[in-house]
Short mmCIF file of C-alpha atoms in Angstrom, two decimals:
data_model
loop_
_atom_site.label_atom_id
_atom_site.label_comp_id
_atom_site.label_asym_id
_atom_site.label_seq_id
_atom_site.Cartn_x
_atom_site.Cartn_y
_atom_site.Cartn_z
CA UNK A 12 -22.09 1.93 21.33
CA UNK A 13 -21.40 -0.78 18.76
CA UNK A 14 -20.23 -0.78 15.19
CA UNK A 15 -19.97 -3.44 12.56
CA UNK A 16 -19.36 -3.56 8.81
CA UNK A 17 -20.03 -5.42 5.63
CA UNK A 18 -18.16 -6.79 2.68
CA UNK A 19 -17.85 -5.57 -0.88
CA UNK A 20 -17.73 -7.85 -3.89
CA UNK A 21 -14.92 -10.31 -4.59
CA UNK A 22 -12.44 -11.55 -2.01
CA UNK A 23 -10.93 -14.10 -4.42
CA UNK A 24 -9.38 -11.37 -6.54
CA UNK A 25 -7.26 -10.28 -3.58
CA UNK A 26 -5.79 -13.74 -3.26
CA UNK A 27 -4.79 -13.46 -6.93
CA UNK A 28 -3.06 -10.10 -6.39
CA UNK A 29 -0.31 -10.59 -3.83
CA UNK A 30 1.64 -7.63 -5.09
CA UNK A 31 -1.31 -5.36 -4.49
CA UNK A 32 -1.78 -6.65 -0.95
CA UNK A 33 1.80 -5.70 -0.24
CA UNK A 34 0.87 -2.07 -0.62
CA UNK A 35 0.23 0.03 2.43
CA UNK A 36 -3.43 0.47 1.58
CA UNK A 37 -6.10 -2.12 2.17
CA UNK A 38 -8.92 -3.01 -0.19
CA UNK A 39 -7.36 -2.96 -3.64
CA UNK A 40 -9.89 -4.90 -5.65
CA UNK A 41 -12.98 -5.26 -3.59
CA UNK A 42 -11.74 -6.47 -0.24
CA UNK A 43 -8.09 -6.21 0.64
CA UNK A 44 -6.64 -7.50 3.90
CA UNK A 45 -4.52 -5.12 5.93
CA UNK A 46 -1.51 -6.58 7.67
CA UNK A 47 -1.32 -4.00 10.44
CA UNK A 48 -3.75 -4.64 13.28
CA UNK A 49 -6.13 -2.04 14.63
CA UNK A 50 -4.50 -0.75 17.82
CA UNK A 51 -7.85 -0.12 19.50
CA UNK A 52 -9.69 -2.76 21.50
CA UNK A 53 -12.08 -4.36 19.05
CA UNK A 54 -15.65 -3.22 19.21
CA UNK A 55 -18.36 -5.03 17.30
CA UNK A 56 -19.46 -2.80 14.44
CA UNK A 57 -22.90 -3.02 13.04
CA UNK A 58 -22.92 -3.62 9.24
CA UNK A 59 -23.25 -0.41 7.28
CA UNK A 60 -23.81 -0.11 3.60
CA UNK A 61 -26.09 1.57 1.17
CA UNK A 62 -27.67 4.95 0.75
CA UNK A 63 -30.91 3.26 -0.25
CA UNK A 64 -31.85 2.53 3.34
CA UNK A 65 -31.40 6.16 4.34
CA UNK A 66 -33.48 7.39 1.44
CA UNK A 67 -36.10 4.77 2.25
CA UNK A 68 -36.51 5.58 5.93
CA UNK A 69 -36.60 9.33 5.51
CA UNK A 70 -39.00 9.24 2.56
CA UNK A 71 -41.26 6.63 4.10
CA UNK A 72 -41.13 8.33 7.50
CA UNK A 73 -43.41 11.16 6.52
CA UNK A 74 -46.05 8.67 5.41
CA UNK A 75 -46.40 7.44 8.97
CA UNK A 76 -43.55 5.05 9.77
CA UNK A 77 -41.97 7.61 12.08
CA UNK A 78 -44.72 7.13 14.67
CA UNK A 79 -44.81 3.33 14.78
CA UNK A 80 -43.31 1.76 17.88
CA UNK A 81 -41.65 5.04 18.64
CA UNK A 82 -39.48 4.05 21.60
CA UNK A 83 -38.67 0.65 20.15
CA UNK A 84 -37.55 2.19 16.90
CA UNK A 85 -35.46 4.77 18.74
CA UNK A 86 -33.65 1.93 20.49
CA UNK A 87 -32.86 0.37 17.11
CA UNK A 88 -30.79 3.37 16.03
CA UNK A 89 -27.09 3.48 16.94
CA UNK A 90 -25.00 6.65 17.10
CA UNK A 91 -21.37 7.76 16.82
CA UNK A 92 -19.50 11.07 16.96
CA UNK A 93 -19.92 13.40 13.97
CA UNK A 94 -16.38 14.71 13.42
CA UNK A 95 -13.15 13.30 14.87
CA UNK A 96 -10.83 15.84 13.24
CA UNK A 97 -9.33 19.01 14.71
CA UNK A 98 -10.39 21.33 11.89
CA UNK A 99 -13.99 22.37 11.53
CA UNK A 100 -15.63 23.94 8.48
CA UNK A 101 -17.96 26.82 9.21
CA UNK A 102 -21.62 26.30 8.41
CA UNK A 103 -22.84 28.23 5.35
CA UNK A 104 -24.44 31.63 5.81
CA UNK A 105 -28.28 31.49 5.72
CA UNK A 106 -29.97 32.89 2.63
CA UNK A 107 -32.34 35.86 2.66
CA UNK A 108 -35.14 33.63 3.94
CA UNK A 109 -32.99 32.34 6.80
CA UNK A 110 -32.55 28.90 5.21
CA UNK A 111 -29.32 26.91 5.08
CA UNK A 112 -28.32 23.87 2.99
CA UNK A 113 -28.12 20.42 4.58
CA UNK A 114 -25.20 18.06 3.87
CA UNK A 115 -25.36 14.39 4.85
CA UNK A 116 -22.47 11.98 4.31
CA UNK A 117 -23.63 8.43 3.66
CA UNK A 118 -21.03 5.75 4.39
CA UNK A 119 -20.89 2.04 3.62
CA UNK A 120 -18.27 -0.25 5.13
CA UNK A 121 -16.75 -3.44 3.72
CA UNK A 122 -16.19 -5.05 7.13
CA UNK A 123 -18.12 -8.17 8.08
CA UNK A 124 -18.52 -8.47 11.82
CA UNK A 125 -21.97 -10.05 12.00
CA UNK A 126 -22.94 -13.56 10.98
CA UNK A 127 -25.92 -12.34 8.95
CA UNK A 128 -23.88 -9.95 6.87
CA UNK A 129 -21.05 -12.43 6.46
CA UNK A 130 -23.47 -14.88 4.90
CA UNK A 131 -24.45 -12.27 2.32
CA UNK A 132 -21.07 -11.60 0.81
CA UNK A 133 -18.30 -13.99 1.70
CA UNK A 134 -14.87 -12.57 2.58
CA UNK A 135 -14.72 -14.74 5.66
CA UNK A 136 -10.98 -14.21 6.05
CA UNK A 137 -11.66 -10.50 6.77
CA UNK A 138 -14.06 -11.25 9.62
CA UNK A 139 -13.23 -8.94 12.52
CA UNK A 140 -10.74 -6.80 10.59
CA UNK A 141 -10.70 -3.01 10.53
CA UNK A 142 -13.56 -1.79 8.30
CA UNK A 143 -13.07 0.31 5.17
CA UNK A 144 -15.42 3.05 3.96
CA UNK A 145 -15.93 1.55 0.52
CA UNK A 146 -19.07 3.58 -0.26
CA UNK A 147 -19.10 7.35 0.34
CA UNK A 148 -21.84 9.63 -0.94
CA UNK A 149 -22.52 13.23 0.01
CA UNK A 150 -26.22 14.15 -0.11
CA UNK A 151 -26.69 17.92 -0.45
CA UNK A 152 -30.15 19.40 0.11
CA UNK A 153 -30.38 22.98 -1.12
CA UNK A 154 -31.21 25.81 1.27
CA UNK A 155 -34.56 26.46 -0.41
CA UNK A 156 -35.29 22.69 -0.54
CA UNK A 157 -35.88 22.87 -4.28
CA UNK A 158 -33.15 20.45 -5.35
CA UNK A 159 -30.84 17.70 -4.15
CA UNK A 160 -27.34 16.75 -5.30
CA UNK A 161 -25.46 13.53 -4.58
CA UNK A 162 -21.68 13.27 -5.03
CA UNK A 163 -20.02 9.85 -4.86
CA UNK A 164 -16.32 9.57 -4.12
CA UNK A 165 -14.58 6.46 -5.53
CA UNK A 166 -13.21 4.36 -2.70
CA UNK A 167 -9.80 4.23 -4.44
CA UNK A 168 -9.38 8.02 -4.29
CA UNK A 169 -5.94 9.05 -3.04
CA UNK A 170 -5.99 11.84 -0.47
CA UNK A 171 -4.60 12.82 2.93
CA UNK A 172 -6.49 11.62 6.00
CA UNK A 173 -6.27 14.18 8.83
CA UNK A 174 -5.44 13.41 12.44
CA UNK A 175 -8.48 11.90 14.17
CA UNK A 176 -9.16 11.24 17.87
CA UNK A 177 -11.54 8.51 18.98
CA UNK A 178 -13.81 10.08 21.65
CA UNK A 179 -14.53 6.71 23.25
CA UNK A 180 -11.03 5.72 24.32
CA UNK A 181 -8.91 8.75 23.40
CA UNK A 182 -6.89 6.89 20.75
CA UNK A 183 -5.17 9.38 18.45
CA UNK A 184 -4.74 8.36 14.81
CA UNK A 185 -2.00 10.54 13.27
CA UNK A 186 -2.55 12.18 9.91
CA UNK A 187 -1.57 9.95 7.03
CA UNK A 188 1.96 10.26 5.72
CA UNK A 189 1.23 11.33 2.18
CA UNK A 190 -1.82 10.24 0.24
CA UNK A 191 -3.66 7.01 0.96
CA UNK A 192 -6.97 5.54 -0.18
CA UNK A 193 -9.99 7.36 1.20
CA UNK A 194 -11.66 4.15 2.34
CA UNK A 195 -9.06 3.80 5.13
CA UNK A 196 -10.59 6.76 6.99
CA UNK A 197 -13.27 4.63 8.70
CA UNK A 198 -10.57 2.65 10.51
CA UNK A 199 -9.15 5.83 12.09
CA UNK A 200 -11.67 6.01 14.93
CA UNK A 201 -14.95 5.55 13.10
CA UNK A 202 -17.24 7.44 10.72
CA UNK A 203 -16.35 10.79 12.26
CA UNK A 204 -12.91 10.49 10.65
CA UNK A 205 -14.50 9.88 7.25
CA UNK A 206 -16.48 13.10 7.81
CA UNK A 207 -13.28 14.95 8.77
CA UNK A 208 -11.53 13.63 5.64
CA UNK A 209 -14.35 14.84 3.37
CA UNK A 210 -14.36 18.28 4.95
CA UNK A 211 -10.58 18.64 4.60
CA UNK A 212 -10.73 17.74 0.90
CA UNK A 213 -13.86 19.60 -0.17
CA UNK A 214 -14.29 22.52 2.24
CA UNK A 215 -17.95 21.49 2.52
CA UNK A 216 -19.56 21.71 5.96
CA UNK A 217 -21.14 18.33 6.80
CA UNK A 218 -24.15 18.41 9.10
CA UNK A 219 -24.79 14.68 9.55
CA UNK A 220 -23.59 11.23 8.61
CA UNK A 221 -25.46 7.96 8.17
CA UNK A 222 -23.92 4.49 7.97
CA UNK A 223 -26.26 1.89 6.55
CA UNK A 224 -26.61 -1.81 7.29
CA UNK A 225 -25.66 -4.09 4.39
CA UNK A 226 -28.11 -6.85 5.33
CA UNK A 227 -30.83 -4.24 5.66
CA UNK A 228 -30.76 -3.67 1.91
CA UNK A 229 -32.17 -7.15 1.39
CA UNK A 230 -35.19 -6.61 3.62
CA UNK A 231 -35.58 -2.98 2.50
CA UNK A 232 -35.84 -3.95 -1.17
CA UNK A 233 -38.32 -6.68 -0.19
CA UNK A 234 -40.39 -4.23 1.86
CA UNK A 235 -40.90 -1.87 -1.09
CA UNK A 236 -41.69 -4.75 -3.47
CA UNK A 237 -38.54 -4.49 -5.58
CA UNK A 238 -36.68 -1.74 -7.43
CA UNK A 239 -36.60 -1.69 -11.26
CA UNK A 240 -33.16 -1.67 -12.90
CA UNK A 241 -32.06 -1.92 -16.54
CA UNK A 242 -29.22 -3.61 -18.47
CA UNK A 243 -28.63 -3.20 -22.20
CA UNK A 244 -27.69 -6.87 -22.68
CA UNK A 245 -27.86 -10.18 -20.83
CA UNK A 246 -25.41 -10.11 -17.93
CA UNK A 247 -23.83 -12.68 -15.62
CA UNK A 248 -21.33 -11.12 -13.21
CA UNK A 249 -18.98 -14.09 -12.88
CA UNK A 250 -15.68 -14.86 -14.59
CA UNK A 251 -13.68 -18.06 -14.97
CA UNK A 252 -11.92 -17.51 -11.64
CA UNK A 253 -15.17 -16.99 -9.74
CA UNK A 254 -14.86 -13.21 -9.47
CA UNK A 255 -18.11 -11.26 -9.55
CA UNK A 256 -21.30 -10.61 -7.61
CA UNK A 257 -23.24 -13.42 -9.30
CA UNK A 258 -25.84 -11.02 -10.74
CA UNK A 259 -27.66 -12.66 -13.65
CA UNK A 260 -30.25 -10.70 -15.57
CA UNK A 261 -31.69 -10.78 -19.07
CA UNK A 262 -31.57 -7.68 -21.25
CA UNK A 263 -34.16 -5.08 -20.30
CA UNK A 264 -35.76 -3.72 -17.11
CA UNK A 265 -36.41 -5.95 -14.11
CA UNK A 266 -37.46 -5.35 -10.49
CA UNK A 267 -34.73 -6.58 -8.12
CA UNK A 268 -35.09 -7.22 -4.42
CA UNK A 269 -33.45 -9.19 -1.66
CA UNK A 270 -30.05 -10.63 -2.47
CA UNK A 271 -30.46 -9.77 -6.14
CA UNK A 272 -30.65 -6.09 -5.14
CA UNK A 273 -27.39 -6.54 -3.25
CA UNK A 274 -25.82 -8.18 -6.26
CA UNK A 275 -26.76 -5.18 -8.39
CA UNK A 276 -25.27 -2.73 -5.90
CA UNK A 277 -22.05 -4.74 -5.58
CA UNK A 278 -21.48 -5.53 -9.25
CA UNK A 279 -18.48 -4.18 -11.10
CA UNK A 280 -17.44 -7.29 -13.08
CA UNK A 281 -19.72 -6.99 -16.10
CA UNK A 282 -20.61 -3.28 -15.98
CA UNK A 283 -18.81 -1.09 -18.53
CA UNK A 284 -15.03 -1.22 -17.89
CA UNK A 285 -15.31 -3.28 -14.71
CA UNK A 286 -14.16 -0.43 -12.48
CA UNK A 287 -15.52 0.94 -9.23
CA UNK A 288 -16.63 3.98 -11.23
CA UNK A 289 -19.07 1.83 -13.21
CA UNK A 290 -20.37 0.34 -9.97
CA UNK A 291 -21.06 3.84 -8.62
CA UNK A 292 -23.10 4.61 -11.73
CA UNK A 293 -25.18 1.46 -11.19
CA UNK A 294 -25.75 2.49 -7.57
CA UNK A 295 -26.98 5.90 -8.72
CA UNK A 296 -29.48 4.28 -11.08
CA UNK A 297 -30.74 2.03 -8.29
CA UNK A 298 -31.13 4.88 -5.80
CA UNK A 299 -32.98 7.10 -8.26
CA UNK A 300 -35.31 4.21 -9.02
CA UNK A 301 -35.88 3.46 -5.33
CA UNK A 302 -36.77 7.09 -4.65
CA UNK A 303 -39.36 6.96 -7.43
CA UNK A 304 -40.79 3.70 -6.05
CA UNK A 305 -41.03 5.07 -2.52
CA UNK A 306 -42.83 8.18 -3.75
CA UNK A 307 -45.22 6.36 -6.06
CA UNK A 308 -45.82 2.87 -4.66
CA UNK A 309 -49.31 2.85 -3.19
CA UNK A 310 -48.69 -0.43 -1.35
CA UNK A 311 -46.61 1.50 1.17
CA UNK A 312 -49.84 2.91 2.55
CA UNK A 313 -50.30 -0.47 4.24
CA UNK A 314 -49.58 -0.17 8.00
CA UNK A 315 -47.91 -3.59 8.01
CA UNK A 316 -45.57 -2.67 5.16
CA UNK A 317 -44.72 0.64 6.80
CA UNK A 318 -44.05 -1.11 10.09
CA UNK A 319 -41.70 -3.52 8.37
CA UNK A 320 -39.98 -0.70 6.50
CA UNK A 321 -39.50 1.24 9.75
CA UNK A 322 -38.14 -1.81 11.59
CA UNK A 323 -35.65 -2.65 8.89
CA UNK A 324 -34.54 0.92 8.27
CA UNK A 325 -33.96 1.96 11.88
CA UNK A 326 -32.21 -1.33 12.63
CA UNK A 327 -29.84 -0.68 9.75
CA UNK A 328 -28.69 2.81 10.72
CA UNK A 329 -25.76 4.24 12.62
CA UNK A 330 -25.96 8.03 12.78
CA UNK A 331 -24.47 11.08 14.45
CA UNK A 332 -26.20 12.49 17.57
CA UNK A 333 -28.11 14.99 15.44
CA UNK A 334 -30.14 12.16 13.85
CA UNK A 335 -30.41 9.75 16.78
CA UNK A 336 -34.19 9.46 17.04
CA UNK A 337 -37.17 8.64 14.85
CA UNK A 338 -38.43 12.20 15.39
CA UNK A 339 -35.21 13.65 13.96
CA UNK A 340 -35.28 11.25 11.01
CA UNK A 341 -38.95 12.08 10.49
CA UNK A 342 -38.14 15.80 10.38
CA UNK A 343 -35.36 15.09 7.90
CA UNK A 344 -37.74 13.07 5.75
CA UNK A 345 -40.12 16.02 5.53
CA UNK A 346 -37.27 18.16 4.22
CA UNK A 347 -36.10 15.60 1.65
CA UNK A 348 -39.60 14.89 0.38
CA UNK A 349 -39.88 18.48 -0.79
CA UNK A 350 -37.52 17.64 -3.67
CA UNK A 351 -39.12 16.07 -6.76
CA UNK A 352 -37.17 13.33 -8.60
CA UNK A 353 -36.55 15.62 -11.58
CA UNK A 354 -34.55 17.95 -9.27
CA UNK A 355 -32.31 15.16 -7.91
CA UNK A 356 -28.86 14.92 -9.55
CA UNK A 357 -26.49 11.98 -8.96
CA UNK A 358 -22.79 12.53 -9.77
CA UNK A 359 -19.37 10.93 -9.29
CA UNK A 360 -16.39 13.03 -8.21
CA UNK A 361 -14.39 13.78 -11.40
CA UNK A 362 -11.12 11.89 -11.24
CA UNK A 363 -8.15 10.59 -13.18
CA UNK A 364 -6.19 7.39 -12.78
CA UNK A 365 -2.91 7.30 -10.84
CA UNK A 366 -1.79 3.75 -11.51
CA UNK A 367 -4.61 1.58 -10.21
CA UNK A 368 -5.98 4.42 -8.02
CA UNK A 369 -7.62 7.74 -8.79
CA UNK A 370 -7.20 11.34 -7.68
CA UNK A 371 -9.52 14.37 -7.87
CA UNK A 372 -9.20 16.57 -10.95
CA UNK A 373 -9.77 20.29 -11.43
CA UNK A 374 -13.35 19.41 -12.35
CA UNK A 375 -13.74 17.89 -8.88
CA UNK A 376 -12.96 21.23 -7.29
CA UNK A 377 -15.54 22.81 -9.60
CA UNK A 378 -18.12 20.27 -8.40
CA UNK A 379 -17.21 20.87 -4.73
CA UNK A 380 -17.50 24.63 -5.25
CA UNK A 381 -20.99 24.29 -6.67
CA UNK A 382 -22.03 22.30 -3.60
CA UNK A 383 -20.33 24.76 -1.23
CA UNK A 384 -22.11 27.66 -2.89
CA UNK A 385 -25.44 25.79 -3.01
CA UNK A 386 -25.71 25.95 -6.80
CA UNK A 387 -28.02 23.30 -8.28
CA UNK A 388 -26.17 20.67 -10.33
CA UNK A 389 -29.07 20.37 -12.77
CA UNK A 390 -28.61 23.98 -13.91
CA UNK A 391 -32.20 24.87 -13.07
CA UNK A 392 -31.70 27.46 -10.34
CA UNK A 393 -34.31 30.14 -10.86
CA UNK A 394 -31.80 32.88 -10.19
CA UNK A 395 -28.08 33.14 -9.62
CA UNK A 396 -27.23 33.15 -5.95
CA UNK A 397 -25.09 36.18 -5.15
CA UNK A 398 -21.58 35.40 -4.00
CA UNK A 399 -21.24 35.84 -0.26
CA UNK A 400 -18.76 38.58 0.54
CA UNK A 401 -16.21 37.49 3.16
CA UNK A 402 -16.07 39.55 6.33
CA UNK A 403 -12.92 41.68 6.52
CA UNK A 404 -10.47 40.69 9.28
CA UNK A 405 -10.70 42.39 12.66
CA UNK A 406 -6.93 42.88 12.97
CA UNK A 407 -5.43 45.52 10.68
CA UNK A 408 -2.60 44.70 8.30
CA UNK A 409 1.01 45.56 9.04
CA UNK A 410 2.65 48.27 6.94
CA UNK A 411 3.24 47.07 3.38
CA UNK A 412 7.03 47.10 3.75
CA UNK A 413 6.79 44.80 6.78
CA UNK A 414 4.61 42.12 5.18
CA UNK A 415 6.63 39.08 4.13
CA UNK A 416 5.13 37.40 1.05
CA UNK A 417 6.24 34.21 -0.69
CA UNK A 418 5.25 34.04 -4.37
CA UNK A 419 4.92 30.69 -6.17
CA UNK A 420 4.23 29.82 -9.79
CA UNK A 421 1.14 27.60 -10.02
CA UNK A 422 0.24 28.23 -13.65
CA UNK A 423 0.66 24.66 -14.97
CA UNK A 424 -2.45 22.96 -16.36
CA UNK A 425 -3.24 19.62 -18.00
CA UNK A 426 -2.88 21.25 -21.41
CA UNK A 427 -0.17 23.85 -20.73
CA UNK A 428 3.17 23.73 -18.99
CA UNK A 429 4.22 26.18 -16.30
CA UNK A 430 4.34 29.74 -17.62
CA UNK A 431 8.00 30.73 -17.09
CA UNK A 432 8.97 33.58 -14.80
CA UNK A 433 5.57 34.28 -13.26
CA UNK A 434 6.71 34.11 -9.63
CA UNK A 435 9.55 36.55 -10.35
CA UNK A 436 7.29 38.87 -12.34
CA UNK A 437 4.64 39.16 -9.63
CA UNK A 438 7.29 39.44 -6.92
CA UNK A 439 8.74 42.41 -8.81
CA UNK A 440 5.25 43.91 -9.05
CA UNK A 441 4.76 43.61 -5.29
CA UNK A 442 8.15 45.17 -4.55
CA UNK A 443 7.26 48.12 -6.83
CA UNK A 444 4.07 48.58 -4.80
CA UNK A 445 5.92 48.71 -1.50
CA UNK A 446 5.98 45.07 -0.40
CA UNK A 447 9.75 45.02 -0.17
CA UNK A 448 9.84 41.70 1.71
CA UNK A 449 8.19 39.79 -1.15
CA UNK A 450 10.32 36.93 -2.48
CA UNK A 451 9.86 34.37 -5.25
CA UNK A 452 9.92 30.72 -4.21
CA UNK A 453 11.12 28.68 -7.22
CA UNK A 454 11.43 25.46 -5.19
CA UNK A 455 7.68 24.81 -5.13
CA UNK A 456 5.65 24.51 -8.34
CA UNK A 457 2.03 23.88 -7.31
CA UNK A 458 -0.88 24.06 -9.73
CA UNK A 459 -3.88 26.28 -9.17
CA UNK A 460 -6.71 27.06 -11.57
CA UNK A 461 -7.20 30.42 -9.87
CA UNK A 462 -4.75 32.70 -8.15
CA UNK A 463 -4.95 32.28 -4.39
CA UNK A 464 -3.40 33.92 -1.33
CA UNK A 465 -3.00 31.67 1.70
CA UNK A 466 -2.13 32.51 5.30
CA UNK A 467 -1.58 30.12 8.24
CA UNK A 468 -3.08 31.93 11.25
CA UNK A 469 -5.52 34.66 12.24
CA UNK A 470 -2.78 37.18 13.02
CA UNK A 471 -1.70 37.16 9.35
CA UNK A 472 -5.19 37.40 7.83
CA UNK A 473 -5.09 41.18 7.60
CA UNK A 474 -1.72 41.00 5.84
CA UNK A 475 -3.09 38.52 3.29
CA UNK A 476 -6.10 40.74 2.63
CA UNK A 477 -3.79 43.72 2.09
CA UNK A 478 -1.75 41.81 -0.51
CA UNK A 479 -4.97 40.82 -2.32
CA UNK A 480 -6.23 44.38 -2.28
CA UNK A 481 -2.96 45.67 -3.74
CA UNK A 482 -3.09 43.22 -6.67
CA UNK A 483 -6.83 43.39 -7.33
CA UNK A 484 -7.33 39.76 -6.31
CA UNK A 485 -10.85 39.21 -4.87
CA UNK A 486 -11.18 38.65 -1.11
CA UNK A 487 -12.82 35.28 -1.81
CA UNK A 488 -9.40 34.07 -3.03
CA UNK A 489 -7.81 34.69 0.39
CA UNK A 490 -7.76 31.36 2.23
CA UNK A 491 -6.53 30.18 5.60
CA UNK A 492 -4.32 27.09 5.28
CA UNK A 493 -1.96 25.14 7.51
CA UNK A 494 0.01 24.14 4.39
CA UNK A 495 1.88 27.45 4.45
CA UNK A 496 4.06 29.09 7.10
CA UNK A 497 3.40 32.69 6.10
CA UNK A 498 1.48 34.80 3.60
CA UNK A 499 1.84 32.89 0.32
CA UNK A 500 0.66 34.03 -3.10
CA UNK A 501 0.22 31.27 -5.70
CA UNK A 502 -0.07 32.70 -9.20
CA UNK A 503 -2.71 30.53 -10.87
CA UNK A 504 -3.50 29.47 -14.43
CA UNK A 505 -5.87 32.45 -14.66
CA UNK A 506 -2.86 34.84 -14.55
CA UNK A 507 -0.33 33.40 -16.97
CA UNK A 508 0.71 36.78 -18.34
CA UNK A 509 0.65 40.51 -17.64
CA UNK A 510 0.63 42.44 -14.38
CA UNK A 511 -3.08 43.29 -14.18
CA UNK A 512 -5.13 40.55 -12.58
CA UNK A 513 -8.56 39.95 -14.09
CA UNK A 514 -10.76 37.52 -12.21
CA UNK A 515 -12.20 34.91 -14.60
CA UNK A 516 -15.93 34.70 -15.12
CA UNK A 517 -17.70 32.20 -12.92
CA UNK A 518 -18.69 28.94 -14.61
CA UNK A 519 -21.52 27.39 -12.63
CA UNK A 520 -22.13 24.43 -14.92
CA UNK A 521 -21.71 20.87 -13.68
CA UNK A 522 -18.60 19.31 -15.29
CA UNK A 523 -19.37 16.65 -17.89
CA UNK A 524 -16.84 14.41 -16.17
CA UNK A 525 -19.18 14.20 -13.15
CA UNK A 526 -21.51 12.02 -15.29
CA UNK A 527 -24.65 13.59 -13.86
CA UNK A 528 -27.79 11.43 -13.77
CA UNK A 529 -31.21 12.99 -13.28
CA UNK A 530 -33.50 11.38 -10.71
CA UNK A 531 -36.46 11.31 -13.09
CA UNK A 532 -34.55 9.56 -15.89
CA UNK A 533 -36.32 6.23 -16.28
CA UNK A 534 -34.43 5.45 -19.49
CA UNK A 535 -31.05 5.00 -17.77
CA UNK A 536 -29.59 1.56 -18.49
CA UNK A 537 -26.26 0.00 -17.52
CA UNK A 538 -23.96 -1.00 -20.37
CA UNK A 539 -22.90 -4.64 -20.14
CA UNK A 540 -19.32 -5.65 -20.92
CA UNK A 541 -19.51 -8.20 -23.80
CA UNK A 542 -17.19 -10.53 -21.85
CA UNK A 543 -19.91 -10.98 -19.24
CA UNK A 544 -22.96 -11.58 -21.40
CA UNK A 545 -24.78 -14.82 -22.15
CA UNK A 546 -27.29 -16.11 -24.67
#
């Protein structure tokens, strides 16, 4: 098994930011250089980049590419383990028709371990270094195959990476000490650690991953004859210090292919505020446009073009064992092709800045919940999916007066401070109802939108359910978590006053901060920063 990676945009900016390189995280601007060496023996990693190649191969596959040079194409595809973490997320319960959603994590790496990919993006000083997962997109296909949602996570997102074990050589990568940038996860044993990191953060069960070859984007865009993109002004992505992708386009809509397609996907200098968030938006526009081209372009009926598309796509992929053949990719393509462009929604994980980095917001949890519950992000579900009722625990609860409960005040919000005295008030309520071992914990002030009861192990699940039942808290708010040592009640922002808990109404709308883009929107156009325009 081999792996390699590819480079993001501007290495020069790292040389100009020595203070940033001194941080523990790699990849501040576009391509940081990590001082610590990878403890594993180096293995050549195939370059991996953009979602476009995945979309291309699975959509084109059903038109016939899946049967061309079958064995040869199978040999092109590389595979790696799906999940390197210890904790697994249960697969969703099938709907009434026996269907389940499908979640695919698409990963792009900034490493540059092949000569071809190094020629495409510079960053020669990072040749052979540990790769970073600089592009991460979750593709969610609904259970009924009526809609598709894509959630991008900014590579600068701060989160905790779980412990990961490399199945090839047994190397154990300890969990991160505190929060680090999410793009470091790929260097903790491979893509399976990026999958584990996503599952820990979102609670979303991930069925497959795909890592995509950076150089393959060039030939893929050529094979489909170019992908139309739009800018609202003339743009040249290059500043006085040489930073930028080099993209140069006149105002309006233009088909891009080859290296120009790569420039579009890599550009942040010149788009909107110059952040990675703007770059993600440009990637969404490109992918939506490519999907439309692949569905509509009659030239792809040519056997030669399909052969070329199949060669380039399979040669660009690294996948988990569940997608390790053309037949499996072909089957996946048939599922994805059921979704029309107008039911595809591209989003970015809602976030807020923490210095130069970002962290998920409450809206991010709302977005993750919609994906977990298979609720369409375009708001066009024909009927509300009933909430799945959790199964009650097999072990009965202890007597109320023997259940130890810690109560914490998590009522703080962005707009409101912590409601005073809530932990003491609810502790008093529990004691009145017979839970004499309930105590308030004033040392921890978390923040929770909704009241939640957590327990650390199966033997305490029944106790947690009993506490929820006593307070009228729904069973869906009882969660297993290794972050607590016993049954722990966190009074959320939905219970800032009173002793009667009333569950808030469910809001199933996609947060505005996710900046949703519809797949059929041909009017989408990137805003050009005036500092990067030309006349």
